[in-house]
CSV table of C-alpha atoms in Angstrom, one decimal:
chain,number,residue,atom,x,y,z
A,69,MET,CA,-2.4,3.7,-11.6
A,70,ARG,CA,-6.2,4.8,-9.3
A,71,ALA,CA,-8.4,4.8,-6.7
A,72,CYS,CA,-10.0,1.7,-8.0
A,73,THR,CA,-6.6,-0.1,-7.7
A,74,VAL,CA,-7.2,-2.8,-6.6
A,75,LEU,CA,-4.1,-6.0,-7.2
A,76,LEU,CA,-5.3,-9.0,-9.7
A,77,ASN,CA,-3.0,-11.9,-9.3
A,78,GLY,CA,-0.2,-10.0,-7.9
A,79,GLU,CA,-0.6,-6.7,-10.6
A,80,PRO,CA,-2.6,-3.3,-9.4
A,81,VAL,CA,-4.9,-2.7,-12.3
A,82,ASN,CA,-7.4,-0.2,-12.6
A,83,SER,CA,-10.6,-2.0,-11.3
A,84,CYS,CA,-13.3,-0.4,-13.4
A,85,MET,CA,-10.8,-0.8,-16.4
A,86,VAL,CA,-11.4,-5.2,-16.2
A,87,LEU,CA,-14.7,-6.8,-16.0
A,88,ALA,CA,-15.6,-9.8,-13.7
A,89,VAL,CA,-15.9,-12.1,-15.4
A,90,GLU,CA,-12.6,-11.7,-16.6
A,91,CYS,CA,-11.2,-12.1,-13.2
A,92,ASP,CA,-12.4,-15.8,-12.2
A,93,GLY,CA,-10.0,-18.1,-11.3
A,94,MET,CA,-8.0,-14.8,-10.7
A,95,GLN,CA,-6.2,-13.6,-7.1
A,96,VAL,CA,-8.1,-10.3,-6.7
A,97,LEU,CA,-7.0,-8.1,-3.3
A,98,THR,CA,-8.8,-5.2,-2.6
A,99,VAL,CA,-7.1,-2.2,-0.3
A,100,GLU,CA,-9.8,-3.3,2.4
A,101,GLY,CA,-7.7,-6.6,1.6
A,102,LEU,CA,-4.9,-5.4,3.6
A,103,VAL,CA,-6.0,-6.1,7.1
A,104,LYS,CA,-5.0,-9.1,8.2
A,105,ASP,CA,-7.2,-10.2,11.9
A,106,GLY,CA,-8.1,-6.2,12.5
A,107,VAL,CA,-4.1,-5.5,12.5
A,108,LEU,CA,-3.3,-2.9,9.8
A,109,ASP,CA,-0.4,-3.4,6.8
A,110,PRO,CA,2.4,-1.7,6.9
A,111,VAL,CA,2.7,0.1,4.0
A,112,GLN,CA,-1.5,1.5,5.8
A,113,GLN,CA,0.6,2.0,9.6
A,114,THR,CA,3.3,3.7,8.2
A,115,ILE,CA,1.5,6.1,5.8
A,116,MET,CA,-0.4,7.1,8.7
A,117,GLU,CA,2.0,8.1,11.2
A,118,HIS,CA,4.1,9.7,8.3
A,119,GLY,CA,0.9,11.4,7.2
A,120,GLY,CA,0.8,11.1,4.1
A,121,VAL,CA,-2.9,10.9,4.1
A,122,GLN,CA,-5.2,14.0,4.0
A,123,CYS,CA,-9.0,13.8,2.1
A,124,GLY,CA,-8.2,10.0,1.1
A,125,PHE,CA,-9.2,10.4,-2.6
A,126,CYS,CA,-6.2,8.5,-3.5
A,127,THR,CA,-5.1,6.8,-0.9
A,128,PRO,CA,-6.3,3.1,-1.7
A,129,GLY,CA,-4.4,3.8,-4.8
A,130,ILE,CA,-1.7,4.1,-3.9
A,131,LEU,CA,-1.6,1.4,-0.2
A,132,ILE,CA,-2.1,-1.0,-3.1
A,133,SER,CA,0.5,0.4,-6.4
A,134,ALA,CA,3.4,0.8,-3.3
A,135,ARG,CA,2.3,-3.0,-1.1
A,136,ALA,CA,2.1,-4.9,-4.9
A,137,LEU,CA,6.1,-3.3,-5.0
A,138,ILE,CA,7.8,-4.3,-1.7
A,139,ASP,CA,6.0,-7.5,-2.9
A,140,ARG,CA,7.9,-7.5,-5.7
A,141,ASN,CA,11.1,-5.0,-4.3
A,142,ALA,CA,11.2,-5.8,-1.2
A,143,ASN,CA,14.2,-2.7,-1.0
A,144,PRO,CA,13.5,-0.5,-3.5
A,145,SER,CA,14.3,2.4,-3.5
A,146,ASP,CA,13.1,7.0,-4.2
A,147,ASP,CA,12.9,6.1,-7.9
A,148,ASP,CA,11.1,2.8,-7.5
A,149,ILE,CA,8.3,3.5,-5.2
A,150,ARG,CA,8.3,7.5,-7.5
A,151,GLU,CA,8.0,4.7,-10.6
A,152,ALA,CA,6.1,2.4,-8.8
A,153,LEU,CA,2.0,5.3,-7.4
A,154,VAL,CA,2.7,7.2,-10.7
A,155,GLY,CA,-0.8,7.6,-11.9
A,156,ASN,CA,-1.6,8.1,-8.4
A,157,LEU,CA,-2.8,12.0,-8.2
A,158,CYS,CA,-2.4,13.2,-4.5
A,159,ARG,CA,-3.2,16.8,-4.4
A,160,CYS,CA,-2.6,17.7,-0.6
A,161,THR,CA,0.3,15.8,0.6
A,162,GLY,CA,2.6,16.0,-2.0
A,163,TYR,CA,4.1,12.2,-2.8
A,164,LEU,CA,7.2,13.2,0.1
A,165,ARG,CA,5.5,11.8,3.1
A,166,ILE,CA,4.1,9.3,1.3
A,167,VAL,CA,7.6,7.8,-0.4
A,168,ASP,CA,9.3,8.2,2.8
A,169,ALA,CA,6.2,6.6,4.9
A,170,VAL,CA,6.6,3.0,1.3
A,171,GLN,CA,10.0,3.5,2.6
A,172,GLU,CA,9.4,2.5,6.4
A,173,ALA,CA,7.2,0.0,5.9
A,174,ALA,CA,9.4,-1.9,3.4
A,175,SER,CA,12.5,-1.9,5.6
A,176,PRO,CA,12.8,-4.1,8.3
A,177,THR,CA,11.2,-1.5,10.7
A,178,GLY,CA,8.0,-1.6,9.2
A,179,LEU,CA,7.7,-5.5,9.9
A,180,GLU,CA,8.8,-4.7,13.5
A,181,HIS,CA,6.7,-2.3,13.2
A,182,LEU,CA,3.5,-4.4,13.2
A,183,MET,CA,5.1,-6.9,15.4
A,184,ARG,CA,5.1,-4.3,18.4
A,185,SER,CA,1.2,-3.5,17.4
A,186,GLU,CA,-1.1,-3.4,20.3
A,187,ARG,CA,-3.4,-5.6,18.5
A,188,TRP,CA,-0.8,-7.7,16.8
A,189,LEU,CA,0.9,-9.0,20.8
A,190,HIS,CA,-2.7,-9.9,22.0
A,191,LYS,CA,-3.3,-12.3,19.0
């Protein structure tokens, strides 16, 4: 996947390879859609906390690919995470911090973190 990755009916696809007409009647989720009512998705939050982002070029593709993985596998192994992120090239951070962040986002701790979020508490 690439920075242009979106979820199309829950599956990660490169948006640059899909014609808009092909999306008619389909659910499209971009990286911006991961934020709900001003609260970051656990994947977004843990990537930031683990230092898994620097220049930001690869971040949208990694976030969308990670969200798709967690949606279909609530307890991914490190190998599952690495396989889901194939094609997302990060030259700044390497992948250890990113894999750790996705692992935490998939864990019960990721959901607990969301629940304790300051913005969540003020809703």
